[in-house]
PDB file of C-alpha atoms in Angstrom:
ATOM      1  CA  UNK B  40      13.325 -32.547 -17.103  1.00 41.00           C
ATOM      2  CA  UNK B  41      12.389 -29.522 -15.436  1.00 45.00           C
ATOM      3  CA  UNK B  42       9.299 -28.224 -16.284  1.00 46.00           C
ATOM      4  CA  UNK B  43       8.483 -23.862 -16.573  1.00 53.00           C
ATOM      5  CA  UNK B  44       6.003 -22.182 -15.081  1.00 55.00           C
ATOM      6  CA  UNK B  45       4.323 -20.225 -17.463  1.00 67.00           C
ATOM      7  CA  UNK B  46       2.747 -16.548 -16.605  1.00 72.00           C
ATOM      8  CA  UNK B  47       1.396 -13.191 -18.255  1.00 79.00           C
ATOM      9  CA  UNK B  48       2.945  -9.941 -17.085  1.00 85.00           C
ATOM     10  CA  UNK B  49       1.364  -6.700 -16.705  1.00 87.00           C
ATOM     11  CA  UNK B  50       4.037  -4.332 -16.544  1.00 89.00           C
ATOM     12  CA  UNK B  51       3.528  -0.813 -16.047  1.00 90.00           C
ATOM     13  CA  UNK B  52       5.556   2.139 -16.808  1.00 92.00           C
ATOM     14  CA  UNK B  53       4.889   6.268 -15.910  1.00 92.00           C
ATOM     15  CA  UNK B  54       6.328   9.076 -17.918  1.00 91.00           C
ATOM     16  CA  UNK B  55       5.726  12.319 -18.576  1.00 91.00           C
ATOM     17  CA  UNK B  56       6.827  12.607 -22.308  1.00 89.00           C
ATOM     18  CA  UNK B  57       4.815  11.101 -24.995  1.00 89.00           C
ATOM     19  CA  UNK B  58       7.250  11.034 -27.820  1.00 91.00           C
ATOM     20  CA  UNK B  59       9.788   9.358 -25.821  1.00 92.00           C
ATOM     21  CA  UNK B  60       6.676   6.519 -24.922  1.00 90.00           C
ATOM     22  CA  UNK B  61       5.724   6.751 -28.830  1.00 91.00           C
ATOM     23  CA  UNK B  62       9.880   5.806 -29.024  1.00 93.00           C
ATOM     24  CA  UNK B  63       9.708   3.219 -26.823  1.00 93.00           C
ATOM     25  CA  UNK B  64       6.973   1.709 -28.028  1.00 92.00           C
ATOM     26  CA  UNK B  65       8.321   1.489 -31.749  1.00 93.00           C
ATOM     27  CA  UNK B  66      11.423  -0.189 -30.123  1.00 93.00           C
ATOM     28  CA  UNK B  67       8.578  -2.844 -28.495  1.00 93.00           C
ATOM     29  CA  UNK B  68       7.614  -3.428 -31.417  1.00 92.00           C
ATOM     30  CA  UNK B  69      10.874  -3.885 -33.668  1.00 92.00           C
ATOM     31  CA  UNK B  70      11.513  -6.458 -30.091  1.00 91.00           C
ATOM     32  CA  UNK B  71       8.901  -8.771 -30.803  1.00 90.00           C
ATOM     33  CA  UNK B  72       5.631  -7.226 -29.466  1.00 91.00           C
ATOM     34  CA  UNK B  73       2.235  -6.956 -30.960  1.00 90.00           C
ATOM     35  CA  UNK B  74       0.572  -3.603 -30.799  1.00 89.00           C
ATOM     36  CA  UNK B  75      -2.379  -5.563 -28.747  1.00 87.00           C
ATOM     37  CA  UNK B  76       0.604  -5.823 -26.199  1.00 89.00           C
ATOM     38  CA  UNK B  77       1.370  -2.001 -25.358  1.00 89.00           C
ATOM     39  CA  UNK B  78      -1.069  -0.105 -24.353  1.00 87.00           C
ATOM     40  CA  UNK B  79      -0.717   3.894 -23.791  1.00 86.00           C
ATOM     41  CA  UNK B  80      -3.278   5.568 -21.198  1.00 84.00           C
ATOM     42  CA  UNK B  81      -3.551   9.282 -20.444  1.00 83.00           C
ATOM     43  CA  UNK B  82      -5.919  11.810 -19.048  1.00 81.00           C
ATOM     44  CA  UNK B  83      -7.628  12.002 -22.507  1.00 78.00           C
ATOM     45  CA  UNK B  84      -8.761   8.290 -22.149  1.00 67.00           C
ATOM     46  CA  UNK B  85      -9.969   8.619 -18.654  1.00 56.00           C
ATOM     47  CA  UNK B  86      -8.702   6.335 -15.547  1.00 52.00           C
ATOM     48  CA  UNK B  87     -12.172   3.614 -16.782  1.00 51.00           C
ATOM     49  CA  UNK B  88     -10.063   2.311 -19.324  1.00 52.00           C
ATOM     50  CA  UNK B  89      -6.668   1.529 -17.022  1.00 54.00           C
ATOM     51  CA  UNK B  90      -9.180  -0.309 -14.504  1.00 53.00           C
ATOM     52  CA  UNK B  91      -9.867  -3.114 -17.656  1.00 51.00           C
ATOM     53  CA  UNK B  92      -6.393  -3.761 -16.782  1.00 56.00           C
ATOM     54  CA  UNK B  93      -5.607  -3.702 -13.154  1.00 56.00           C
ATOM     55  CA  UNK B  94      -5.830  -6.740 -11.308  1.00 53.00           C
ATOM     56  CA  UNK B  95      -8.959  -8.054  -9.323  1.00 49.00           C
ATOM     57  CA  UNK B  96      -9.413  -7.435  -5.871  1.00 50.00           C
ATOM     58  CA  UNK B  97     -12.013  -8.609  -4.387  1.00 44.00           C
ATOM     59  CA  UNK B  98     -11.843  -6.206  -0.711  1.00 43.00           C
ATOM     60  CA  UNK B  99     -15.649  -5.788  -0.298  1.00 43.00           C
ATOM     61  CA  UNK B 100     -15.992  -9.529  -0.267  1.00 45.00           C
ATOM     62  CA  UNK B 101     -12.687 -10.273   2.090  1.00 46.00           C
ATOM     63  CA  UNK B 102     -13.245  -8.067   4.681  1.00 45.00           C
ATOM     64  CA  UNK B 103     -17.039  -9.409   4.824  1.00 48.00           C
ATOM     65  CA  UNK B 104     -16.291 -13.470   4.864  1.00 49.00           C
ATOM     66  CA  UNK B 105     -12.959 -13.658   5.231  1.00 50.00           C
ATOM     67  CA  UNK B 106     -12.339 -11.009   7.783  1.00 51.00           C
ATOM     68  CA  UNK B 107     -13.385 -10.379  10.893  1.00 55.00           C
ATOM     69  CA  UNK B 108     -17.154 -10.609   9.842  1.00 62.00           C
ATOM     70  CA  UNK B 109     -16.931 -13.993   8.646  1.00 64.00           C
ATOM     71  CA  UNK B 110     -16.891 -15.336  12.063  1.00 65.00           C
ATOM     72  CA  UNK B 111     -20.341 -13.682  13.390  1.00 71.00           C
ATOM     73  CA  UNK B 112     -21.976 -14.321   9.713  1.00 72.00           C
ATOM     74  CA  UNK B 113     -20.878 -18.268  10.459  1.00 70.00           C
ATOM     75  CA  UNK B 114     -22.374 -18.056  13.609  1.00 73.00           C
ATOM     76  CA  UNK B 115     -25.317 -16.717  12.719  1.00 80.00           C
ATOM     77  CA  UNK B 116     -26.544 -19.091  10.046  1.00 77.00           C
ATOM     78  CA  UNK B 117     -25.653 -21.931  12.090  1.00 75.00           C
ATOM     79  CA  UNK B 118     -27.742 -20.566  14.819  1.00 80.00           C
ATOM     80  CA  UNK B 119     -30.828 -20.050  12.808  1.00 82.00           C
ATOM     81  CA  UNK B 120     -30.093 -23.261  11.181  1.00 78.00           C
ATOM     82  CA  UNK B 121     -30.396 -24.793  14.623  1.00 76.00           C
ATOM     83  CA  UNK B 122     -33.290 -22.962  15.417  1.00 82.00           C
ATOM     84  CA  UNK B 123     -34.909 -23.719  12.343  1.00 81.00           C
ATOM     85  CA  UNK B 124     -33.785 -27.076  12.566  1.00 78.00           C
ATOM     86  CA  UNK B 125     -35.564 -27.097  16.761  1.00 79.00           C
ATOM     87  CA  UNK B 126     -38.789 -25.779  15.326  1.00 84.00           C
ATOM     88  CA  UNK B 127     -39.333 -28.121  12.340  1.00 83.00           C
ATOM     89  CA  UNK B 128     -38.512 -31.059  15.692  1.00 81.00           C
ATOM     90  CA  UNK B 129     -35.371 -32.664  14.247  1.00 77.00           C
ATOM     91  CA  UNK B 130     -33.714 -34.538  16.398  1.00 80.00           C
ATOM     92  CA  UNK B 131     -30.749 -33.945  18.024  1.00 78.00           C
ATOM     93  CA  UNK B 132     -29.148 -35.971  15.563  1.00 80.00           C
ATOM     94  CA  UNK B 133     -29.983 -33.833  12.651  1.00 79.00           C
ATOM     95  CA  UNK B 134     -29.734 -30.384  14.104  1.00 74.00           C
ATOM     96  CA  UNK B 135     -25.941 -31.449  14.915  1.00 79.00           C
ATOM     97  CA  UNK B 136     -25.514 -32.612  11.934  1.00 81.00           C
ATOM     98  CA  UNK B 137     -27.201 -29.228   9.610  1.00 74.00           C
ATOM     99  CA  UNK B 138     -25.009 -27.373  11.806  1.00 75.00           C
ATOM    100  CA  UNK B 139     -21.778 -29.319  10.673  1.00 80.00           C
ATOM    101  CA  UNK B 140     -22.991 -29.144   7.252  1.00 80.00           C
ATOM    102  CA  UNK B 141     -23.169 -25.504   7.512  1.00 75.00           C
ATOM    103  CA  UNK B 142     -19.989 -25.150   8.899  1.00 74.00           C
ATOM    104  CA  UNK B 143     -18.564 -27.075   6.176  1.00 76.00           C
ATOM    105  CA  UNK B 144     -19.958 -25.821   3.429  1.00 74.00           C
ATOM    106  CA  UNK B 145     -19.582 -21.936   4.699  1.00 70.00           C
ATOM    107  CA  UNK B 146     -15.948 -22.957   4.952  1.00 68.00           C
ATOM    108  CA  UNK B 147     -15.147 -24.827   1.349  1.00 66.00           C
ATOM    109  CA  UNK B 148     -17.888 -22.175  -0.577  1.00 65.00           C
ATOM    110  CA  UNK B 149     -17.175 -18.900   0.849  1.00 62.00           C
ATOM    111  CA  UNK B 150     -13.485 -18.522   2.945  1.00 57.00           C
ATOM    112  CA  UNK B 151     -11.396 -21.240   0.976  1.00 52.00           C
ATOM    113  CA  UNK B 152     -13.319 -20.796  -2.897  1.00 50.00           C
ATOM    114  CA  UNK B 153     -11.876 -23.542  -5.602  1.00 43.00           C
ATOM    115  CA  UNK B 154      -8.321 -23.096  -6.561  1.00 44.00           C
ATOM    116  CA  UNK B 155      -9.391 -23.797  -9.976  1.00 42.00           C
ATOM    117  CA  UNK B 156     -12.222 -20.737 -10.117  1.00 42.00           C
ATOM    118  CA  UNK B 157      -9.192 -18.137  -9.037  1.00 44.00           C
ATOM    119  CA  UNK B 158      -5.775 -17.878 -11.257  1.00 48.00           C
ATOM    120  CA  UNK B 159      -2.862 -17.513  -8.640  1.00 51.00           C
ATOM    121  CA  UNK B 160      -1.568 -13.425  -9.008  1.00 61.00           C
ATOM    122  CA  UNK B 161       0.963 -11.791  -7.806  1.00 65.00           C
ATOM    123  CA  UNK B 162       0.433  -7.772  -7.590  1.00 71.00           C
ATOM    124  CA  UNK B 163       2.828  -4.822  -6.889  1.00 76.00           C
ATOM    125  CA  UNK B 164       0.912  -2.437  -8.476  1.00 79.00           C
ATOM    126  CA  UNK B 165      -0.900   0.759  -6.602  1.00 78.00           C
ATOM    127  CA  UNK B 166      -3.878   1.466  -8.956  1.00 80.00           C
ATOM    128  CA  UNK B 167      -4.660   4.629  -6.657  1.00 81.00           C
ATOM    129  CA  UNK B 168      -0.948   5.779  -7.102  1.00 84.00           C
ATOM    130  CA  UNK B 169      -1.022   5.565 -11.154  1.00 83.00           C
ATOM    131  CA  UNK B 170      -4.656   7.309 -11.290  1.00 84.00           C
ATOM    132  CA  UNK B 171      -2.979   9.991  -9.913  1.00 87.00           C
ATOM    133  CA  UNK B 172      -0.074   9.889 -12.047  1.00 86.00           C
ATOM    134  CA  UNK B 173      -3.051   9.938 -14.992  1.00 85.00           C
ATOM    135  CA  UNK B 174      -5.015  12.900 -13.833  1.00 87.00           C
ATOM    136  CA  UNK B 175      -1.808  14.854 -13.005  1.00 89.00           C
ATOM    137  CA  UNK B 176      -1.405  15.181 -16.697  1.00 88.00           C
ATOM    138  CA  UNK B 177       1.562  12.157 -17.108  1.00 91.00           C
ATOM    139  CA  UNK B 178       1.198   9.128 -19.125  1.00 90.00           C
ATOM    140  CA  UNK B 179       1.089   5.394 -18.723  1.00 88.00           C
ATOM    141  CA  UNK B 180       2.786   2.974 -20.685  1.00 90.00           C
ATOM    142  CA  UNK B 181       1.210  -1.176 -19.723  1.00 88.00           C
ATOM    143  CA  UNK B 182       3.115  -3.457 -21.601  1.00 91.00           C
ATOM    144  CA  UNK B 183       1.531  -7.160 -21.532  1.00 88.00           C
ATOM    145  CA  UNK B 184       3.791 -10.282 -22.047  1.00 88.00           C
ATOM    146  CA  UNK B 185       4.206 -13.643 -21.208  1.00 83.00           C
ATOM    147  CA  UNK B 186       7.371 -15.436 -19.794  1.00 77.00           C
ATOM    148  CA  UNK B 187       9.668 -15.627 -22.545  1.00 83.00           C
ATOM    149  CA  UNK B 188       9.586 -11.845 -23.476  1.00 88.00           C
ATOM    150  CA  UNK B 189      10.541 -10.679 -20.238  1.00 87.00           C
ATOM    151  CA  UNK B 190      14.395 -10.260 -21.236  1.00 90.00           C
ATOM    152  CA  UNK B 191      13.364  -8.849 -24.246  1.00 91.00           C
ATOM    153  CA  UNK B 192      11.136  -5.801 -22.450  1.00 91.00           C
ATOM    154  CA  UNK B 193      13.970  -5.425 -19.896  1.00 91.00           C
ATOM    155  CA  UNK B 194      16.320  -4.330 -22.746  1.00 91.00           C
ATOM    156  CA  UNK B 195      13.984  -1.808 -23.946  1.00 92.00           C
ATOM    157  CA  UNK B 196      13.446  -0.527 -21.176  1.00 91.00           C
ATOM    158  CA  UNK B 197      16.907   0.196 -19.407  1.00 93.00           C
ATOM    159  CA  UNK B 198      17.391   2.113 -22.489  1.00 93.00           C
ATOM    160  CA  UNK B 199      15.047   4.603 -21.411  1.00 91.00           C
ATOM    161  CA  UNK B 200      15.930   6.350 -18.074  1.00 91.00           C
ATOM    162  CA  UNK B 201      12.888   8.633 -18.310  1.00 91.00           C
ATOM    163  CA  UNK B 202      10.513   5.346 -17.374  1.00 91.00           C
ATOM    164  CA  UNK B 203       9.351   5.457 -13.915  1.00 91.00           C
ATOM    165  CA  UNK B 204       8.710   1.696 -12.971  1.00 90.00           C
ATOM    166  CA  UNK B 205       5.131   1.503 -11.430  1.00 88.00           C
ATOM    167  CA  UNK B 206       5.030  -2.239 -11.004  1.00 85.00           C
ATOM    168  CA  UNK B 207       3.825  -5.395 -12.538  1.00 85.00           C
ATOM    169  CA  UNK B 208       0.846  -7.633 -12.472  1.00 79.00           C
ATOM    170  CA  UNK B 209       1.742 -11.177 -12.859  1.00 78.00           C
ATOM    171  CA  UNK B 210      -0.932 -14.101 -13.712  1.00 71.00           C
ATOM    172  CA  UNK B 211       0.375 -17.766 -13.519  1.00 62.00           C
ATOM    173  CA  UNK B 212      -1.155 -19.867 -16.077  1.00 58.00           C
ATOM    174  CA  UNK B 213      -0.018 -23.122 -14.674  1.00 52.00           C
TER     175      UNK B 213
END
C-alpha cells in the first residue's frame, strides 16, 4: 500500500486581459473549483492583499540566527553566561555546564526550531517580480488547490496561451 503525500498548491498565473481571466476562471469553476479557490488581484486591490497569499519567509530572522550572526550572538550569551555564572562563584562544574546548556538550547530553540511548528514548503514564486507585474497595470490570477485537482487546473490552463506561468507555492500537509 503506498501511501500519498498530500499538499495545497498556490499557483499563480499573470495576464494582461481580464476577460480572458474572467474566461478562465468560469472554466475553473465548471472544473471543480470553488470561487474561495481563484482569486483575481490587480492594481485596483493594491499589492497588501497578494502578500495574504505569498509564502512566509522569515529573512530578517535567518540572516540574524541562522546566518553568519548566529555564531557571534552564540558566543556572546555563553560568554556572559560564564561571566555571570564566575561572579555569582559557581563552580567550575556549573559554569561548564550553563554554558553547554546554552549551547544546547540556542541550537534546538533558535537554528533547528520544531519540525512540527513549521509546515515543509516548497516556493518558486518571486513576490517582487509579480508586484511589478501588478503595478504595471496586468493582472494576477492565484488559483489554490490541493493534490488531486492538479490535472484538472493543468487542462484549463494549456487552453489558455495568454497565461504567463509565475510559479507555485506548495504546502505539504503530511
Amino acid at each position: 500500500m503506498q501511501l500519498e503525500m498530500e499538499f495545497m498548491q498556490r499557483h499563480f498565473y499573470i495576464c494582461d486581459d481580464i476577460d480572458e481571466l474572467k474566461l478562465v476562471t468560469a472554466e475553473l469553476e465548471n472544473h471543480g473549483f470553488t470561487k474561495p479557490q481563484i482569486h483575481l488581484i490587480s492594481k485596483d486591490q493594491g499589492t497588501h492583499h497578494l502578500e495574504t497569499f505569498m509564502p512566509v519567509k522569515d529573512e530578517i530572522f535567518s540572516s540574524l540566527l541562522r546566518g553568519e550572526y548566529g555564531l557571534l550572538i552564540a558566543l556572546s550569551v555563553i560568554v556572559g553566561i560564564a561571566i555571570l555564572s564566575y561572579l555569582l562563584a559557581f563552580t567550575l562544574f556549573l559554569m561548564v555546564w550553563c554554558a553547554v546548556s546554552t549551547i544546547v538550547l540556542f541550537f534546538v530553540f533558535i537554528m533547528k526550531p520544531d519540525s512540527s511548528l513549521i509546515i515543509n514548503t516548497r516556493s518558486n514564486v518571486n513576490p517582487e517580480l509579480i508586484k511589478e507585474e501588478i503595478e504595471s497595470g496586468k493582472y494576477v490570477l492565484l488559483v489554490e488547490l490541493g493534490s488531486r485537482q492538479v490535472r484538472e487546473l493543468k487542462k484549463v490552463v494549456v487552453k489558455h496561451p495568454e497565461l504567463k506561468v509565475a510559479g507555485n507555492h506548495e504546502i505539504f500537509l503530511g
